[in-house]
mmCIF file of C-alpha atoms in Angstrom:
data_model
loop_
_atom_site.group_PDB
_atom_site.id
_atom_site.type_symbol
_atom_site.label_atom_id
_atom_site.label_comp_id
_atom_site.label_asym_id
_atom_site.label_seq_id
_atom_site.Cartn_x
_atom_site.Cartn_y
_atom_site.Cartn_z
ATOM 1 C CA UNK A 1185 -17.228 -3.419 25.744
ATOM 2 C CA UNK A 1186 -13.560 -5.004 24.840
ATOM 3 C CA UNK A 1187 -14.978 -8.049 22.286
ATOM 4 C CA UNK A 1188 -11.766 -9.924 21.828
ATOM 5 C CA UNK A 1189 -13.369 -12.445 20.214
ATOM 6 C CA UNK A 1190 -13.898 -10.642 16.622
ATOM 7 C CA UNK A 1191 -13.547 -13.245 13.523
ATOM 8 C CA UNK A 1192 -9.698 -12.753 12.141
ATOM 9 C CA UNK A 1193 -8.270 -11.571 15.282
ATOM 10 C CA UNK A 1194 -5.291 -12.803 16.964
ATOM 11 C CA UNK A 1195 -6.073 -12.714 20.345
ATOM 12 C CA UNK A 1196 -3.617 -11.177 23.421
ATOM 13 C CA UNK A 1197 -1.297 -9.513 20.463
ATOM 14 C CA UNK A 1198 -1.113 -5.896 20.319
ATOM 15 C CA UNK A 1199 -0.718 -4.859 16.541
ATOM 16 C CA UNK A 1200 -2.145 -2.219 13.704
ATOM 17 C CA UNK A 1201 -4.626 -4.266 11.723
ATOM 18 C CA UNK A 1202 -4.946 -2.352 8.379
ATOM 19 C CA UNK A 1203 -3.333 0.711 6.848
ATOM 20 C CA UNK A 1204 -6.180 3.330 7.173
ATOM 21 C CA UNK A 1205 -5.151 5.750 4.565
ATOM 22 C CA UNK A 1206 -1.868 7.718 3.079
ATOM 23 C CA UNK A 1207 -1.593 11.199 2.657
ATOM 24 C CA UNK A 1208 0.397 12.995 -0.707
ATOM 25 C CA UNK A 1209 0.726 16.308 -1.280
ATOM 26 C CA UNK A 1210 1.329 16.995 -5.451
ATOM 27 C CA UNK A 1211 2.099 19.939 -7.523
ATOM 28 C CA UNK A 1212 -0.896 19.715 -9.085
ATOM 29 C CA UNK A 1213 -4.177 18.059 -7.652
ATOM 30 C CA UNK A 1214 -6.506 18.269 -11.204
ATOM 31 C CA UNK A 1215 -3.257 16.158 -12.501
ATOM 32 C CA UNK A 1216 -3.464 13.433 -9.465
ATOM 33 C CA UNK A 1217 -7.941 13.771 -10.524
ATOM 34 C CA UNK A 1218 -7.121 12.845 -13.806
ATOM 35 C CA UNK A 1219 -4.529 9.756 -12.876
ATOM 36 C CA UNK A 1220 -6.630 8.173 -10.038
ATOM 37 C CA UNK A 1221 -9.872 8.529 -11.405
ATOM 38 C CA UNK A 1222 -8.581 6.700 -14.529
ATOM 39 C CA UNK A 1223 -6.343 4.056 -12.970
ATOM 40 C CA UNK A 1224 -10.720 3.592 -11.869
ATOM 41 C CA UNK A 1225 -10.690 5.075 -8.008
ATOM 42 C CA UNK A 1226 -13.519 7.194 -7.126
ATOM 43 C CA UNK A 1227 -12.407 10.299 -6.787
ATOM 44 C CA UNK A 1228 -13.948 13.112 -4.285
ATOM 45 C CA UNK A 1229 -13.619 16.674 -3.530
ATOM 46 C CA UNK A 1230 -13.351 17.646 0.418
ATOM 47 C CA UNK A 1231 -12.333 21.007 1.734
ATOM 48 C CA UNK A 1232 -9.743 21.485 -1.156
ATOM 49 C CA UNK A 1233 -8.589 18.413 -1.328
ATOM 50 C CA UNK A 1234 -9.274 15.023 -2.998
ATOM 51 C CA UNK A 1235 -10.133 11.456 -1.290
ATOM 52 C CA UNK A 1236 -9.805 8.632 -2.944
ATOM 53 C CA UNK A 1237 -12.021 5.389 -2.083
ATOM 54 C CA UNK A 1238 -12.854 2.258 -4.483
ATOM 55 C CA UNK A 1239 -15.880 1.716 -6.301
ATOM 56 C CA UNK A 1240 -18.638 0.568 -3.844
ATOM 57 C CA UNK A 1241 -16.566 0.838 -0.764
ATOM 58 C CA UNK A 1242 -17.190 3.491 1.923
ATOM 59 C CA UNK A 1243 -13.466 3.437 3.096
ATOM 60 C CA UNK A 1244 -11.376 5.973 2.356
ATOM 61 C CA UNK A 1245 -7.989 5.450 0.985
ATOM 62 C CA UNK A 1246 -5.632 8.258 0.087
ATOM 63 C CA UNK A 1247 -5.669 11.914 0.843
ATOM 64 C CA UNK A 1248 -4.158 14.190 -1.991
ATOM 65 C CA UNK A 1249 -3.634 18.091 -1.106
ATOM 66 C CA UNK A 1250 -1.587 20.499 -3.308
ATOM 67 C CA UNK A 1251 1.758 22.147 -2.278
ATOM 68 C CA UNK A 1252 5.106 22.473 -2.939
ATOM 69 C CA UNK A 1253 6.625 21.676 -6.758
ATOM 70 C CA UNK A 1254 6.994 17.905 -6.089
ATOM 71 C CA UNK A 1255 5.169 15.013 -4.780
ATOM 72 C CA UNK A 1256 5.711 14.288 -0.816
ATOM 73 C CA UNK A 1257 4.770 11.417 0.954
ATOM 74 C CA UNK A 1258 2.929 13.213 4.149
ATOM 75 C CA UNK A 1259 2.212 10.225 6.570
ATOM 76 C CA UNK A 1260 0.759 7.142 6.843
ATOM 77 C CA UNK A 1261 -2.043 6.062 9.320
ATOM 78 C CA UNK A 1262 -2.658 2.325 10.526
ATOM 79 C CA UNK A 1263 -6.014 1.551 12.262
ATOM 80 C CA UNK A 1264 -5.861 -0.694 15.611
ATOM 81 C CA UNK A 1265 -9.441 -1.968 17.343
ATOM 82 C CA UNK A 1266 -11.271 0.748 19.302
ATOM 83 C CA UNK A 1267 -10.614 -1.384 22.388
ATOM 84 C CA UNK A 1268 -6.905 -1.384 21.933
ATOM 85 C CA UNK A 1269 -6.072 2.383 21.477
ATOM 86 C CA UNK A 1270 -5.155 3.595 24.968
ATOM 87 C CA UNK A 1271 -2.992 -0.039 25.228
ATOM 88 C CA UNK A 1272 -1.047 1.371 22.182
ATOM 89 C CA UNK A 1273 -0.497 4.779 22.961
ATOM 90 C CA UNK A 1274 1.067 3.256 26.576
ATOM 91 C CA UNK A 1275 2.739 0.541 24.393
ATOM 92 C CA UNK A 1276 4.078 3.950 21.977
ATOM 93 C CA UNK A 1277 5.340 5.622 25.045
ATOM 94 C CA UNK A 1278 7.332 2.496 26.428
ATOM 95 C CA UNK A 1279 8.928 2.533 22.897
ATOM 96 C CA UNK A 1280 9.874 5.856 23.264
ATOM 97 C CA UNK A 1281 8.842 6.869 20.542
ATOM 98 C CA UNK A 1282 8.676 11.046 19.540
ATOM 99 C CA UNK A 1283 5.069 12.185 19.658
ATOM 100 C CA UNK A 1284 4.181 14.978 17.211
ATOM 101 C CA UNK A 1285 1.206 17.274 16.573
ATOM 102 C CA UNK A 1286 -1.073 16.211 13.761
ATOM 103 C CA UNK A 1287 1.044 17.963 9.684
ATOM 104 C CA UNK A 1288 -1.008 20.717 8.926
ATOM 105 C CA UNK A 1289 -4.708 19.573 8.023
ATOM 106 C CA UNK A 1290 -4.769 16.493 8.930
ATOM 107 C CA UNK A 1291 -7.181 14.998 11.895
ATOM 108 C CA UNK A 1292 -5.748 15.275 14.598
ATOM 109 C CA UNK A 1293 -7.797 11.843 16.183
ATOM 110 C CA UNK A 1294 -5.505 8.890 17.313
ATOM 111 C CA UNK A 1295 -1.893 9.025 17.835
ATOM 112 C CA UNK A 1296 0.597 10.860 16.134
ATOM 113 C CA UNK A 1297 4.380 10.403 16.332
ATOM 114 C CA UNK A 1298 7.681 10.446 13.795
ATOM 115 C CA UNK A 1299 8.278 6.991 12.217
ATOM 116 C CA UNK A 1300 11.649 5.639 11.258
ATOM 117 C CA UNK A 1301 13.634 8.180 8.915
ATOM 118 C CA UNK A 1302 11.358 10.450 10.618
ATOM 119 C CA UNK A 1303 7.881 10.079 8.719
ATOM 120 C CA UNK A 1304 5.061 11.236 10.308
ATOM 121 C CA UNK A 1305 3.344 8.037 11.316
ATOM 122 C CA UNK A 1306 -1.235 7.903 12.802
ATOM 123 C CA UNK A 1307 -2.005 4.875 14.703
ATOM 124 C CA UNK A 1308 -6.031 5.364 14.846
ATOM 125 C CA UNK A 1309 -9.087 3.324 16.517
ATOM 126 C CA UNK A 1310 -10.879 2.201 13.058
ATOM 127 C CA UNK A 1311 -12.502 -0.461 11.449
ATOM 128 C CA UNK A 1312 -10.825 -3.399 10.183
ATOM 129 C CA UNK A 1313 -10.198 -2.085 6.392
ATOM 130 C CA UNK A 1314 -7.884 -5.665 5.464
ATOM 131 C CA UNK A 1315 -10.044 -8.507 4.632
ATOM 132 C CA UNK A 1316 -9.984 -11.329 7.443
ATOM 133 C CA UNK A 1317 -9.795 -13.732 4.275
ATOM 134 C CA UNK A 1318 -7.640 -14.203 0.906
ATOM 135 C CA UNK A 1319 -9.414 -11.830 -1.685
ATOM 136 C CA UNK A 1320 -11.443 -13.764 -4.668
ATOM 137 C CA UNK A 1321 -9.713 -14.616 -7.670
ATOM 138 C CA UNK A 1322 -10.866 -15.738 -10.562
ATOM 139 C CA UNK A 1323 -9.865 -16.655 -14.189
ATOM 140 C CA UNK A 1324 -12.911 -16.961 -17.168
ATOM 141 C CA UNK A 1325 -11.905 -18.922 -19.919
ATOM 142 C CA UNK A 1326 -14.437 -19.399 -23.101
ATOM 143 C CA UNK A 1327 -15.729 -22.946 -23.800
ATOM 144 C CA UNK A 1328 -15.295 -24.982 -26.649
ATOM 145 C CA UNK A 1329 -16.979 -23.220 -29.706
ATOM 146 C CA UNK A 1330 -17.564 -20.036 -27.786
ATOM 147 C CA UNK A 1331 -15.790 -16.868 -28.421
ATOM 148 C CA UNK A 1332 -13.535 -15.497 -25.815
ATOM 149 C CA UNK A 1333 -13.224 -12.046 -27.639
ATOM 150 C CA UNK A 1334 -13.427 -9.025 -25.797
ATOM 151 C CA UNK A 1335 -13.585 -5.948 -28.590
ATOM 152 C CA UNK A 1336 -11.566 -2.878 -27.440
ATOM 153 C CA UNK A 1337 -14.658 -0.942 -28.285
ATOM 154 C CA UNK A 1338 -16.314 -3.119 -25.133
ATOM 155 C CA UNK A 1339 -13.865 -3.440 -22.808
ATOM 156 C CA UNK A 1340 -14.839 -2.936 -19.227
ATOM 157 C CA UNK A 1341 -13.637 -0.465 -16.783
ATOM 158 C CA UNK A 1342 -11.089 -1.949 -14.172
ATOM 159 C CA UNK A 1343 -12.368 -0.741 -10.572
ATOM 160 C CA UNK A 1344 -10.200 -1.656 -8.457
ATOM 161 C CA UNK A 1345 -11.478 -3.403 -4.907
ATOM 162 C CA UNK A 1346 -9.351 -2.184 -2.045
ATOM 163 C CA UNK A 1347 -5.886 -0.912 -1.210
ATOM 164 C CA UNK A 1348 -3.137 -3.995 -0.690
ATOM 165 C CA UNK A 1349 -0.277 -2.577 0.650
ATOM 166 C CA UNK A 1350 1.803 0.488 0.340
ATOM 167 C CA UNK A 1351 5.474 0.386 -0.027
ATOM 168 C CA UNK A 1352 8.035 3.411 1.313
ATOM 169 C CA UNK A 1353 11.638 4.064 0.949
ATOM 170 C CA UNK A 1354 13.780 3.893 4.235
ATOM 171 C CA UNK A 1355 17.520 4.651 4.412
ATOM 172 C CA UNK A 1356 17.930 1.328 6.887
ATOM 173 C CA UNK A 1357 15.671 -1.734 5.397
ATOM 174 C CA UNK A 1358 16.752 -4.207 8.519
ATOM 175 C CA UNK A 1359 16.971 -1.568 11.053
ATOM 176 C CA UNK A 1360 12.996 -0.411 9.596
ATOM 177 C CA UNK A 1361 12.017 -3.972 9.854
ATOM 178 C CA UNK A 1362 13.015 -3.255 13.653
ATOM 179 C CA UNK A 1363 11.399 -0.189 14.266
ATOM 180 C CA UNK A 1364 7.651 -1.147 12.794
ATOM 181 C CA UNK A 1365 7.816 -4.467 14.420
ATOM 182 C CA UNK A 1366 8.286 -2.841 17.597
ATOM 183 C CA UNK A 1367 6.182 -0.153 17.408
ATOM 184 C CA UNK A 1368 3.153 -1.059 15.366
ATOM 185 C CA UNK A 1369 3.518 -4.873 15.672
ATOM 186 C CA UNK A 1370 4.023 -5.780 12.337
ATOM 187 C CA UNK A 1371 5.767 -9.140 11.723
ATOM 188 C CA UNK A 1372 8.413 -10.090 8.704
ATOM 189 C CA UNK A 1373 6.568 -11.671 5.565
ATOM 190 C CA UNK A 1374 9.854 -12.018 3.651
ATOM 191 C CA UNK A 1375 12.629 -9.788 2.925
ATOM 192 C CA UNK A 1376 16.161 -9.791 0.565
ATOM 193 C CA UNK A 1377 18.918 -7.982 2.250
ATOM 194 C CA UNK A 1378 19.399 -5.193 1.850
ATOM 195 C CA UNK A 1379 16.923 -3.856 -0.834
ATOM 196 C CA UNK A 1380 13.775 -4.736 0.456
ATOM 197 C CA UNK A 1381 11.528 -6.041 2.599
ATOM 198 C CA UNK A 1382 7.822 -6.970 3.158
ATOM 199 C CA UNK A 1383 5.564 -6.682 6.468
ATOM 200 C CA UNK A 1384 1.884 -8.235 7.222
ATOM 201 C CA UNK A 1385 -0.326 -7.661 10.433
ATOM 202 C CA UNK A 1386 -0.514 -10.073 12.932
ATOM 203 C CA UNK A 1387 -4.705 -10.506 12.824
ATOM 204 C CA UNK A 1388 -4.470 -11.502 9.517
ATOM 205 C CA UNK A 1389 -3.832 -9.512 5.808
ATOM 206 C CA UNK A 1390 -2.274 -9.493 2.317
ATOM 207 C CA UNK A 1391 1.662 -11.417 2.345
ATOM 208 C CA UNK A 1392 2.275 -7.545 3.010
ATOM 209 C CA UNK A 1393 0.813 -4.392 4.140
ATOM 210 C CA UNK A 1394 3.927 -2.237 4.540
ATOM 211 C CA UNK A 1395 6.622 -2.614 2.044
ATOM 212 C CA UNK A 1396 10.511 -1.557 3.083
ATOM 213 C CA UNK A 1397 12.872 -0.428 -0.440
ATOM 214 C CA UNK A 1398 16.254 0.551 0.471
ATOM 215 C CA UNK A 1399 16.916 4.565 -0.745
ATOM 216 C CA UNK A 1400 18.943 7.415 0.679
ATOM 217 C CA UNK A 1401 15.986 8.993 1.993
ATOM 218 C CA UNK A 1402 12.467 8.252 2.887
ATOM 219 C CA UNK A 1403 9.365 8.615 0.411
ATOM 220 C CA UNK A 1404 6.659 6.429 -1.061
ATOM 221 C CA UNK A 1405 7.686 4.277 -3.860
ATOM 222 C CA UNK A 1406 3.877 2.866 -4.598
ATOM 223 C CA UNK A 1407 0.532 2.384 -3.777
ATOM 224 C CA UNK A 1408 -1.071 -0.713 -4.558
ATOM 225 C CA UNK A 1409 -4.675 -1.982 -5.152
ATOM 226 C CA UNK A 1410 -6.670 -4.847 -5.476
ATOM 227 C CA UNK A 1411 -7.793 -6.148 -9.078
ATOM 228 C CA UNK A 1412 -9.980 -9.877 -8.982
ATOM 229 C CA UNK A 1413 -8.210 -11.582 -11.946
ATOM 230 C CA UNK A 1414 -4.612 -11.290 -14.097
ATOM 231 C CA UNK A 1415 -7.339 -9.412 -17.023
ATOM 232 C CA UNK A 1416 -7.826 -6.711 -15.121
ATOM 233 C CA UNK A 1417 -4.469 -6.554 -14.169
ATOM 234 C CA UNK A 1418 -3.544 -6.119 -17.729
ATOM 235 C CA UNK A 1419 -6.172 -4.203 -18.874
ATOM 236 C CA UNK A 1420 -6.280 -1.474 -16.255
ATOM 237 C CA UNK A 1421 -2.232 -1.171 -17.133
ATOM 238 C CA UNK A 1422 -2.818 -1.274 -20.627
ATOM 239 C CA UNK A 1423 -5.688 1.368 -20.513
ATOM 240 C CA UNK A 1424 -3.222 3.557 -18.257
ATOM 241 C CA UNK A 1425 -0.192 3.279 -21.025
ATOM 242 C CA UNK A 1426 -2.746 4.309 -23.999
ATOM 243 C CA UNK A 1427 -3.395 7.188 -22.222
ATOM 244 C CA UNK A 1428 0.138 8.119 -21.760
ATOM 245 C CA UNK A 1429 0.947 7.078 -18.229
ATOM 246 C CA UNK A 1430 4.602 5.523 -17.931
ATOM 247 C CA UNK A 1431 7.246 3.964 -18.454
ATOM 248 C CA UNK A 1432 5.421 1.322 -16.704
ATOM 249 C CA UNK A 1433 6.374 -2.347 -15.035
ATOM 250 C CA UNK A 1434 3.740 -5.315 -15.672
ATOM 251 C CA UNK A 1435 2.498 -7.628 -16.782
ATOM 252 C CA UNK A 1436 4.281 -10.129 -14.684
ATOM 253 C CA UNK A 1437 4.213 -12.252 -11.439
ATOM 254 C CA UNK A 1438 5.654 -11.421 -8.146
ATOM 255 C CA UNK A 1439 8.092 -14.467 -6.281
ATOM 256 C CA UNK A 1440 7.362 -12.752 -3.166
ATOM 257 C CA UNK A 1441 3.995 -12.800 -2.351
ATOM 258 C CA UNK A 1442 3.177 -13.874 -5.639
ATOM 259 C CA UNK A 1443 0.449 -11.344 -6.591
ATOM 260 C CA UNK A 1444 0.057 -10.639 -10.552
ATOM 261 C CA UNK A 1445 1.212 -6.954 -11.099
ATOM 262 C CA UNK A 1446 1.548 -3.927 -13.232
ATOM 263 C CA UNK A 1447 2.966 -0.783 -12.275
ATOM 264 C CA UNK A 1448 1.847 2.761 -13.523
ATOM 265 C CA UNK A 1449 4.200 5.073 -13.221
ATOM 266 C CA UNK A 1450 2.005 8.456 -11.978
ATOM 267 C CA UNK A 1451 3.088 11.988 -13.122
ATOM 268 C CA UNK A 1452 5.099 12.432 -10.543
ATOM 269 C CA UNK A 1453 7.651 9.338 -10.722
ATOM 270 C CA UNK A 1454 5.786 6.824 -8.396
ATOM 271 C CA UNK A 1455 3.955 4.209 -8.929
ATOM 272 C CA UNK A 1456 0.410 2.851 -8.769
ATOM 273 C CA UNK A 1457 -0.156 -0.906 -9.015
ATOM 274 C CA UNK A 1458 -2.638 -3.063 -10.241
ATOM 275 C CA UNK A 1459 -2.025 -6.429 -7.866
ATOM 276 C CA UNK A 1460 -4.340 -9.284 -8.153
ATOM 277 C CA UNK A 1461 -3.817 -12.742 -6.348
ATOM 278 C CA UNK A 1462 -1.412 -11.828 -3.426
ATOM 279 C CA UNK A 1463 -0.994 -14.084 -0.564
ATOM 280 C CA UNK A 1464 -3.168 -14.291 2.245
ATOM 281 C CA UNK A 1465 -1.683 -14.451 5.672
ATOM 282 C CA UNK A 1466 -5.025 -15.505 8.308
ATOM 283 C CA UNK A 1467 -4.401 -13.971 11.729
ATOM 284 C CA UNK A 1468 -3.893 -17.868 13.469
ATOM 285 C CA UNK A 1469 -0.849 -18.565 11.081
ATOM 286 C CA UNK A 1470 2.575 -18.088 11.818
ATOM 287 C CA UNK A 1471 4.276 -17.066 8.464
ATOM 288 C CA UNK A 1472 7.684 -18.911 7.878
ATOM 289 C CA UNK A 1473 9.511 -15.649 6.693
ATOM 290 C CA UNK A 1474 12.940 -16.008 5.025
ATOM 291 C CA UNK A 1475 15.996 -13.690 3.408
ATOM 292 C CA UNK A 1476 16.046 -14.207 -0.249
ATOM 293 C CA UNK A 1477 18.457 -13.913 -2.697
ATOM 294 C CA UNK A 1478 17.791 -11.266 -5.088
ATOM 295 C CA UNK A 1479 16.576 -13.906 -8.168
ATOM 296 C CA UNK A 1480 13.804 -15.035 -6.256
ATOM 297 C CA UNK A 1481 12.638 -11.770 -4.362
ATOM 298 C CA UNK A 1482 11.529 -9.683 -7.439
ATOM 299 C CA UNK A 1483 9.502 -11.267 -10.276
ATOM 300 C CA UNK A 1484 8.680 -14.652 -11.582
ATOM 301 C CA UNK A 1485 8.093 -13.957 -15.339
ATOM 302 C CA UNK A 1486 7.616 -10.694 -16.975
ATOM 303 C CA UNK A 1487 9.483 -7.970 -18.347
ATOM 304 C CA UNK A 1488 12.263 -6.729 -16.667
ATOM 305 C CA UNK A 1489 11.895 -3.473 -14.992
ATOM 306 C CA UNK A 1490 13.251 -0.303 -16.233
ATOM 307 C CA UNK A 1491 16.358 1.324 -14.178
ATOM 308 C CA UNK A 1492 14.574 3.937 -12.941
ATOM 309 C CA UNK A 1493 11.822 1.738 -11.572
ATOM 310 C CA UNK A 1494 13.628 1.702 -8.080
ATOM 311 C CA UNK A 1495 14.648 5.392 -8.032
ATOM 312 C CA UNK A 1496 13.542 7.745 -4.992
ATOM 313 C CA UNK A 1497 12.126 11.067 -6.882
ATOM 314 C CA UNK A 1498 10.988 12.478 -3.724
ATOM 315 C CA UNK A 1499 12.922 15.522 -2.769
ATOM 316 C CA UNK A 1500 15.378 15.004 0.764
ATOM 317 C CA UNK A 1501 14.098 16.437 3.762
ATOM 318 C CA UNK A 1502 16.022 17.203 6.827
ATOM 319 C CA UNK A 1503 15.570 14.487 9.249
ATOM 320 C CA UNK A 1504 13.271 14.776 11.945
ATOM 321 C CA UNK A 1505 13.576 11.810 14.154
#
């Protein structure tokens, strides 16, 4: 049965409502065990690869094989409602749109077709993985005559709740913007031309789920996840530098979106965030998206990044598009 009427969703609007998962390929997959399980992801074995979920949370995230002497961004895959799928593959064909066998090992379920700068792109029937509501938040603060103090001996282990958003590199930020609005029926959060820009789903999700950063070639620039206060944010970071992890970005607030971050850089010159506090955008609001100036589309207060923070180590790859 078609139920329309599920809480969060915009009705009469075809669009993707989550990202289901990413898919990497590494040099090394005991390297990527070691970096996810202690940035606190649960980490799991499957057919020679490794899956990565959050701590209580049946969805899974990531997919991490090995091959090749450098990271690669494989694909990404969206979820739409069950009811929606055969809509979207007609809606993919009057795009026109290249369809494409499933990469090598990957299900073959849903739709599969080349994205803009020519990365393999899933559109899937699957549950809602975004939240239909702003994530909680919350800030503890000792009371008069109490202690506050959290030993290092006794500090907790940051699990992180969900993935945010991810964020890709695209030769062509406004012409991406386009292309995913089209296709996947994404809508404009807020973007500053022509570095950047951010993208939410239209029945409602984080300020973004897809993030646009302007390179010379396509590739995955982070992976973010959901922390429930700015501690965590700062202790999962700070427990990733002791280890060895970086150069690293954080602690600091976002402008756009306004999220709380830190950035771990992984061991293959990406990034993992820690992201707590991002803007909610419900499925029934129209978002009043803008073009920023470059001061107020990167960070409030913080540190300011290092150069290579915004570099594209993925190795090019002939376009396929």
């Amino acid at each position: 049965m078609n139920d329309k009427s599920i809480v969060g969703r915009r009705a009469n609007v075809l669009g993707v409502h989550s990202i289901d998962h990413f898919a990497l390929d590494v040099p090394d997959l005991e390297e990527a065990r070691r970096f996810y399980s202690l940035f606190g992801l649960d980490v799991r074995d499957r057919d020679g690869a490794i899956e990565l979920y959050t701590r209580g949370n049946a969805h899974r995230w990531g997919i991490i094989t090995q091959g090749g002497t450098t990271r690669k961004l494989r694909y990404v895959s969206f979820g739409v409602y069950a009811d929606e799928i055969d809509a979207f593959a007609a809606h993919l064909d009057g795009c026109g749109v290249t369809k494409i066998d499933a990469p090598a090992g990957a299900e073959d379920n849903g739709i599969w077709f080349y994205g803009f700068d020519g990365l393999p792109i899933n559109v899937r029937a699957a549950d809602k993985a975004t939240p239909a509501e702003k994530s909680q938040f919350s800030f503890v603060s000792a009371q008069p005559g109490k202690s506050g103090a959290i030993l290092n001996s006794q500090a907790p282990k940051v699990y992180p709740r969900r993935l945010s958003h991810f964020a890709i590199f695209t030769t062509d930020v406004n012409a991406a913007i386009d292309y995913y609005e089209k296709t996947l029926g994404l809508r404009l959060s807020d973007k500053s031309e022509p570095a950047v820009a951010f993208l939410h789903g239209v029945h409602g999700s984080d300020h973004h789920l897809l993030a646009l950063v302007m390179s010379d070639r396509r590739g995955m620039h982070h992976n973010s996840w959901d922390v429930g206060s700015v501690m965590e944010v700062g202790l999962g970071g700070a427990t990733m530098a002791r280890a060895g992890y970086g150069p690293n970005w954080g602690l600091g607030q976002h402008v756009l979106g306004a999220n709380y971050f830190y950035y771990v850089r992984d061991p293959w010159g990406s990034f993992s965030e820690y992201s707590a506090d991002i803007d909610f955008i419900p499925h029934d609001v129209d978002w009043p998206s803008a073009n920023h100036a470059p001061e107020d589309s990167m960070f409030l207060w913080g540190p300011d990044p290092f150069p290579e923070f915004i570099q594209n180590t993925e190795v090019a790859e002939a376009d396929q598009s």
